[in-house]
mmCIF file of C-alpha atoms in Angstrom:
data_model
loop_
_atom_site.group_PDB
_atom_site.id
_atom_site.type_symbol
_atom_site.label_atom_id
_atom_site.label_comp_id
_atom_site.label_asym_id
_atom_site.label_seq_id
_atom_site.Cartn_x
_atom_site.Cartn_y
_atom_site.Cartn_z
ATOM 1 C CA UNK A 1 -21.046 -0.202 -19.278
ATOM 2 C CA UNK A 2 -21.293 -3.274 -21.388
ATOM 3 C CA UNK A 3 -19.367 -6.839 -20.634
ATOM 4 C CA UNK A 4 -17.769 -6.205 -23.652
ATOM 5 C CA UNK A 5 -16.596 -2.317 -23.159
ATOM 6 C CA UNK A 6 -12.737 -2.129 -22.122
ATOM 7 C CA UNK A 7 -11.369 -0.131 -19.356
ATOM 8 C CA UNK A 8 -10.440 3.388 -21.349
ATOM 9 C CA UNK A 9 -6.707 4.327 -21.491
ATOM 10 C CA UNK A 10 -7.639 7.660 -19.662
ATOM 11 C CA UNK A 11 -9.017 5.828 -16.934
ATOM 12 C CA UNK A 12 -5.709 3.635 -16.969
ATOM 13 C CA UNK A 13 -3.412 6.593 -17.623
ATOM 14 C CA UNK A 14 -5.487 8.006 -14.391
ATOM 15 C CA UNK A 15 -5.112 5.460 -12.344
ATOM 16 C CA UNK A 16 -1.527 5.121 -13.049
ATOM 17 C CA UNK A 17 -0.260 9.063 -12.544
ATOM 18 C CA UNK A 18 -1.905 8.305 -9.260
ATOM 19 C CA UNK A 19 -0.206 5.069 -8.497
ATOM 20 C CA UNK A 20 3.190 6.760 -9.328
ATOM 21 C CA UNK A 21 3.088 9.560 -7.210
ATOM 22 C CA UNK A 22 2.009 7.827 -4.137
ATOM 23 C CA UNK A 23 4.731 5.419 -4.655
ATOM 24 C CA UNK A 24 7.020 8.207 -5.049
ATOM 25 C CA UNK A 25 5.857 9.562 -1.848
ATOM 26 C CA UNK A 26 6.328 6.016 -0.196
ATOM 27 C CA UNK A 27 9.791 6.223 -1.197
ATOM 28 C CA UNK A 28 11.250 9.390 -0.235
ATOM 29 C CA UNK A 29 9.435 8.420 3.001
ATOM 30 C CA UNK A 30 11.526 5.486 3.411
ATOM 31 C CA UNK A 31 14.431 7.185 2.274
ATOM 32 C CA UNK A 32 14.046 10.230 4.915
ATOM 33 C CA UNK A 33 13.074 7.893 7.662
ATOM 34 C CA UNK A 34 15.944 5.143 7.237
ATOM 35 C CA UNK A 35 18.372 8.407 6.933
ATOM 36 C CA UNK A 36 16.949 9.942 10.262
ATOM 37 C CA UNK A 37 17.251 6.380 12.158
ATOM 38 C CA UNK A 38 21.130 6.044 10.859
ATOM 39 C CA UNK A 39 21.778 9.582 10.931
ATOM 40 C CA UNK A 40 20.037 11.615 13.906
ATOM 41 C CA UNK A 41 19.376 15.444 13.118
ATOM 42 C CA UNK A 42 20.693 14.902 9.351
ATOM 43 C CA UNK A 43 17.071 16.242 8.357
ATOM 44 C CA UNK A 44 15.192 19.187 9.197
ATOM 45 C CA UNK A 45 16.697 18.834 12.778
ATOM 46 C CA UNK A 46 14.455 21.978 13.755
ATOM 47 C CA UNK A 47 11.341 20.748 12.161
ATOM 48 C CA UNK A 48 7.934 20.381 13.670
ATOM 49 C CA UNK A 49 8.739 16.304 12.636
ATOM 50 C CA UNK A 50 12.162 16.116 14.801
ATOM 51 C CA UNK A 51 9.558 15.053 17.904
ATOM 52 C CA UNK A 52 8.346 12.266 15.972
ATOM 53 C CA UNK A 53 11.867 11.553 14.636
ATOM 54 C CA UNK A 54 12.814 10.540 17.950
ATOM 55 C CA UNK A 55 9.662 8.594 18.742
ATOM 56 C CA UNK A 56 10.935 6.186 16.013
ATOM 57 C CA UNK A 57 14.660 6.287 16.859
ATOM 58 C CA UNK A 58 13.716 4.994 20.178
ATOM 59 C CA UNK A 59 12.320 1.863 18.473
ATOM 60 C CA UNK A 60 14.214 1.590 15.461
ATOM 61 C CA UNK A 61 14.342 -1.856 14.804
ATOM 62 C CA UNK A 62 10.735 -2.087 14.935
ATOM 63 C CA UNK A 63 10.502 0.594 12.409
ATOM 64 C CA UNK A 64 13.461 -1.088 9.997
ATOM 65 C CA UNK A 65 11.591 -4.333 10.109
ATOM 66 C CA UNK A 66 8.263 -2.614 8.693
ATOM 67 C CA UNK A 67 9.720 0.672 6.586
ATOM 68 C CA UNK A 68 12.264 -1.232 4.357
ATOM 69 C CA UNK A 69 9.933 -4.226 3.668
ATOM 70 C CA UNK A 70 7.248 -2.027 3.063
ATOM 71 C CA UNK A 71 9.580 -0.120 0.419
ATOM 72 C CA UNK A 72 10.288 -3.198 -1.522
ATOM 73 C CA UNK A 73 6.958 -3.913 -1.670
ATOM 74 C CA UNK A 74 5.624 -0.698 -2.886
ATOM 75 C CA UNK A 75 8.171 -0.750 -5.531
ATOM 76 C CA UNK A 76 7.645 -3.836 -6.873
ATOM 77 C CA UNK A 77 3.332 -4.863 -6.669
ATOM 78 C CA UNK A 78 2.898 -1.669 -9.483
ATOM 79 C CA UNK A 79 5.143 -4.081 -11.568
ATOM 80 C CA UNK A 80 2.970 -7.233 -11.332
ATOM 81 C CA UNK A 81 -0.089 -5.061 -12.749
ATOM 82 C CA UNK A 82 1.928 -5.051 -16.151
ATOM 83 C CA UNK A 83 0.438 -7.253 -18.477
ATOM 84 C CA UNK A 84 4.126 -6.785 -20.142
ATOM 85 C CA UNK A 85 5.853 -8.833 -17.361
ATOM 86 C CA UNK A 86 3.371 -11.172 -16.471
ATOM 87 C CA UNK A 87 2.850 -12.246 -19.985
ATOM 88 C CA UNK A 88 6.951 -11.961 -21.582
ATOM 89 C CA UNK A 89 8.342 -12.475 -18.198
ATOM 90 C CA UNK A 90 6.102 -15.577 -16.296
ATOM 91 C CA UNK A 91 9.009 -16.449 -13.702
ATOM 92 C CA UNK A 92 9.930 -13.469 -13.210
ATOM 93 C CA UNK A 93 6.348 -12.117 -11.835
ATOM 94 C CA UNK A 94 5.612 -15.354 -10.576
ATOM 95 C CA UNK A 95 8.976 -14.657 -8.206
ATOM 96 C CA UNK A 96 8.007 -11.299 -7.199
ATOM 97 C CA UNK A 97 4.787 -12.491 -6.262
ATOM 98 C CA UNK A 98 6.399 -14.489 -3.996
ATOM 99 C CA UNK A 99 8.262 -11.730 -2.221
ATOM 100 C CA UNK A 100 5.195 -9.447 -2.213
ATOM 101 C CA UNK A 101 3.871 -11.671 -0.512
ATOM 102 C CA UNK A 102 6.739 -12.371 2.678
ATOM 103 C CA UNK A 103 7.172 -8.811 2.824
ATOM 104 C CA UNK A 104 3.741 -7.995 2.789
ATOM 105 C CA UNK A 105 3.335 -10.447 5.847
ATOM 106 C CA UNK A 106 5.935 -8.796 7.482
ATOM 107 C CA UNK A 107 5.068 -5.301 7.605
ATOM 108 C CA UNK A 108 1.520 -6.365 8.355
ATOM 109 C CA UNK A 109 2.616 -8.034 10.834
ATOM 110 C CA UNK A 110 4.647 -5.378 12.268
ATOM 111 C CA UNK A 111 2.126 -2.556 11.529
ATOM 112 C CA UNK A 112 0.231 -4.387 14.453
ATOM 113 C CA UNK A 113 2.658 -3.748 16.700
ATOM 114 C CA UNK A 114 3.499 -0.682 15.675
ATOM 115 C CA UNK A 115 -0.130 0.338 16.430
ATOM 116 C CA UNK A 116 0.290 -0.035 19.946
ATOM 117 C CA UNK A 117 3.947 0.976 20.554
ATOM 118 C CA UNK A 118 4.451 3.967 18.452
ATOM 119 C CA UNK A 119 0.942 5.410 17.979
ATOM 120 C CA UNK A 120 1.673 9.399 18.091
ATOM 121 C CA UNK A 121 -2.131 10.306 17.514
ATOM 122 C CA UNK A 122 -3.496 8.169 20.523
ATOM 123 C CA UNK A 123 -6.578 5.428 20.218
ATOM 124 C CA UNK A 124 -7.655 7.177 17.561
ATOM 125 C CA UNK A 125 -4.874 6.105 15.028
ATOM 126 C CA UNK A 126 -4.087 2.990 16.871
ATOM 127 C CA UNK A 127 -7.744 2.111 15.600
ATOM 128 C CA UNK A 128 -6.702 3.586 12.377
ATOM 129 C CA UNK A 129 -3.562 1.243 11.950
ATOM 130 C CA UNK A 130 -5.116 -1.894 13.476
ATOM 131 C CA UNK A 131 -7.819 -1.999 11.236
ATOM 132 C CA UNK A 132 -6.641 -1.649 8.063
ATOM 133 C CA UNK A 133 -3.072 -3.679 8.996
ATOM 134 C CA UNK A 134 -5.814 -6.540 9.645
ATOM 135 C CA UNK A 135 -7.669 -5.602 6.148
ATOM 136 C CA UNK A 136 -4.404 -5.660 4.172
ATOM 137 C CA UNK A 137 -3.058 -8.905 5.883
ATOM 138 C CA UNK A 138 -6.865 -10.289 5.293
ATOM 139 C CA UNK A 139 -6.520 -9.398 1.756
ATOM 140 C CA UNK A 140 -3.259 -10.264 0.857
ATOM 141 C CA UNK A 141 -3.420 -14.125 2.160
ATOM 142 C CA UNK A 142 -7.364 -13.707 0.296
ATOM 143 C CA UNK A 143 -5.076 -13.134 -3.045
ATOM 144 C CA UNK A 144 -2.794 -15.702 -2.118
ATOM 145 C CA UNK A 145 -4.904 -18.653 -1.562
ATOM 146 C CA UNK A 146 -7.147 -18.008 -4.821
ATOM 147 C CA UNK A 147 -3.753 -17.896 -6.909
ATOM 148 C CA UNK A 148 -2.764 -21.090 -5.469
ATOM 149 C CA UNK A 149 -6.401 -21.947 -7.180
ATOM 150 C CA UNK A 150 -5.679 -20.719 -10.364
ATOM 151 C CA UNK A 151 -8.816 -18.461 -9.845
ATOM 152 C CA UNK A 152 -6.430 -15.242 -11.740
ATOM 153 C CA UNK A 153 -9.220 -12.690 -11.687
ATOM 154 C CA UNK A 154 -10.016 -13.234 -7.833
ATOM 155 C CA UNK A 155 -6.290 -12.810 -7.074
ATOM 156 C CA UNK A 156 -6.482 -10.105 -9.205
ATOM 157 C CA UNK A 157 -8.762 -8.180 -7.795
ATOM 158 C CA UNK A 158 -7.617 -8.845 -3.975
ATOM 159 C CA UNK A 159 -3.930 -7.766 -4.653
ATOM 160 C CA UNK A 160 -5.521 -4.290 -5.785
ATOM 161 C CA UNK A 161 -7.113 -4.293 -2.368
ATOM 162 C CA UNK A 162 -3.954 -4.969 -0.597
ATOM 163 C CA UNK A 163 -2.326 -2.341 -2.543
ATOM 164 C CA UNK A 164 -4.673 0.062 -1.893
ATOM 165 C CA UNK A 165 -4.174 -0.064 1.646
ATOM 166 C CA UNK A 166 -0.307 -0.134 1.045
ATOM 167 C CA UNK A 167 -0.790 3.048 -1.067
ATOM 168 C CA UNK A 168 -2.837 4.390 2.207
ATOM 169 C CA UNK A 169 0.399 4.803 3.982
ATOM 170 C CA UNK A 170 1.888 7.292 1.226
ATOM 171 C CA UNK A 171 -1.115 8.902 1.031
ATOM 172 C CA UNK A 172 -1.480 10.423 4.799
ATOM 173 C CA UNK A 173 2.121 11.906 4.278
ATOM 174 C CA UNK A 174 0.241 14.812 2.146
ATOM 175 C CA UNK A 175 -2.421 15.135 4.760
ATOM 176 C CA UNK A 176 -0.169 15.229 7.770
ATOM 177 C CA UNK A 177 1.606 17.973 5.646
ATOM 178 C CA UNK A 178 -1.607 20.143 5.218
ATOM 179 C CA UNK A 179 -2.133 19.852 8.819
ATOM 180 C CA UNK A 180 1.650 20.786 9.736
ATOM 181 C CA UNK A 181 1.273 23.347 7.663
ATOM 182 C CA UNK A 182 -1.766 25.250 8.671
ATOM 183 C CA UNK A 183 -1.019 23.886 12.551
ATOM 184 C CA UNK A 184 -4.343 24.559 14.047
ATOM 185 C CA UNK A 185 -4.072 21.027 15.625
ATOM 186 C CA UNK A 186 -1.182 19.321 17.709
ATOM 187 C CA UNK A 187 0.233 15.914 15.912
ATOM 188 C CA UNK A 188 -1.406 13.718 18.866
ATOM 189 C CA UNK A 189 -4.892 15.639 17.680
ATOM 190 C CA UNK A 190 -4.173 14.910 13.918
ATOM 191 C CA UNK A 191 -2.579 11.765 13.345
ATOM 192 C CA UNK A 192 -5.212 9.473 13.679
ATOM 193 C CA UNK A 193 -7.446 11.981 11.316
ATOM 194 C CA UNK A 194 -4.657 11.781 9.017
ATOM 195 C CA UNK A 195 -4.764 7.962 9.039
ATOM 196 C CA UNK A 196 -8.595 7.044 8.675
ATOM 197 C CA UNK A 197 -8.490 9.567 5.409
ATOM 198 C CA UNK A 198 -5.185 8.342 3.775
ATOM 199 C CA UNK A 199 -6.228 4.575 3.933
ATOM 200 C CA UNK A 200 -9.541 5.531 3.605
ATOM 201 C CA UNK A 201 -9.346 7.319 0.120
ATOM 202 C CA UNK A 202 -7.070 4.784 -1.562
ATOM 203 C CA UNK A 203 -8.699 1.621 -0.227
ATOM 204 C CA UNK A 204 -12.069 2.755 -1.654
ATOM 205 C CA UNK A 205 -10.514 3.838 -4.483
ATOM 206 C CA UNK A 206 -9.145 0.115 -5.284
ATOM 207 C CA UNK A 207 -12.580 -1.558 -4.278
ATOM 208 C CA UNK A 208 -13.662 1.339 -7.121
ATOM 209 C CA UNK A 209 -11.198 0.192 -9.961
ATOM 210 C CA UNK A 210 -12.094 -3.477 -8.841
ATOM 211 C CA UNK A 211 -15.613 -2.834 -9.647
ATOM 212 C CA UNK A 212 -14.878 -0.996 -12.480
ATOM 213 C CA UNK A 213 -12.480 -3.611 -14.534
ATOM 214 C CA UNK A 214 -14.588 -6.327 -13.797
ATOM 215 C CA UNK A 215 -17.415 -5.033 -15.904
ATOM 216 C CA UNK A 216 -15.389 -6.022 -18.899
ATOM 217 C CA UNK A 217 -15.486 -9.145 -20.791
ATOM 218 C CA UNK A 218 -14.277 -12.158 -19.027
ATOM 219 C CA UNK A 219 -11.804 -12.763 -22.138
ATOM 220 C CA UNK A 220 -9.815 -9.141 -21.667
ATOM 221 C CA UNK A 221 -8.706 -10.526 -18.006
ATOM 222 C CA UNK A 222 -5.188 -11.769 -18.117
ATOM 223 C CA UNK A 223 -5.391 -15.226 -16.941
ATOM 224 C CA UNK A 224 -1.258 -16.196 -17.216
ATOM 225 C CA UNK A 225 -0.931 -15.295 -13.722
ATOM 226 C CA UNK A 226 0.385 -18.471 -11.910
ATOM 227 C CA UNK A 227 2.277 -18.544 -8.405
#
């Protein structure tokens, strides 16, 4: 592609059905598990997920402190992609930056733990969860310190990474459906399975757009992006 091609609108229009349904998944998953922690049995009290319900309940502060950050944040980094806010509404992203980035501390932070004390699927996705929780916290302070630079298209690019591995989370919900669904494994056999594809996919599918916007001209980046 030339330096001077733009990014289609069908690859944009792509990109953001997929961005929107994930999201949407992220959010009824907060919303079912922060019901099941207040209200035990409220949900599918007979479901193959009632076992795991209760693996959570027994730690639900843990679980608070990273689900409910980790809904604000899903909600609002889609919004600091439009070039509508950023450029009409400069305090305004410049403050939800802000907040992406405490709460994006905190549930890394507490994804660590939560790698060790509420693994369901063993090593495996305790290798899963570690990993990436690292990659996201790597590349979320990465975004933060070149914004701090003024170096927009770095921070840019690293804040697609982050959400990319934010979007992972979401995106095993689908894939531990399939495999509750066709049950030829036990959750301890799947979950970690589940969680190296799901953060997997949408990680490499950020570094993909990444590498794929920044073939255009160095003019068509939006550079009003100050912290």
């Amino acid at each position: 592609m030339s330096p001077s091609t733009p990014v289609s609108k069908r690859a944009i229009r792509f990109v953001w059905t997929g961005v929107i349904f994930l999201v949407v998944i992220g959010i009824a998953a907060v919303s079912r598990r922060t019901l099941v922690l207040f209200r035990p049995g409220s949900i599918g009290g007979n479901s193959p997920a009632a076992a795991l319900d209760a693996g959570f309940a027994r730690h639900m502060a843990l679980t608070l402190v990273h689900i409910l950050p980790g809904g604000l944040f899903i909600i609002l980094a889609p919004l600091q992609f439009l070039s509508s806010i950023r450029q009409k509404h400069l305090q305004l992203h410049r403050w939800m930056g802000r907040i992406l980035v405490v709460t994006g501390l905190i549930v890394g932070a507490s994804a660590l733990i939560m790698s060790f004390k509420l693994n369901i699927g063993g090593p495996n996705e305790t290798a899963a969860t570690t990993l990436f929780a690292i990659v996201f916290l790597y590349c979320l302070i990465k975004a933060f310190r070149h914004i701090r630079r003024k170096e927009v298209a770095r921070h840019r690019e690293w804040m697609i990474r982050a959400f990319g591995v934010g979007l992972g989370v979401a995106t095993t919900r689908p894939i531990v459906g399939i495999f509750f669904a066709f049950r030829r494994l036990t959750p301890h056999e799947f979950f970690g399975i589940a969680f190296w594809l799901g953060l997997t996919i949408t990680f490499l599918a950020a570094e993909a757009w990444v590498d794929y916007t920044r073939q255009r001209a160095p003019s068509s980046v939006d550079r009003s992006v100050v912290v």
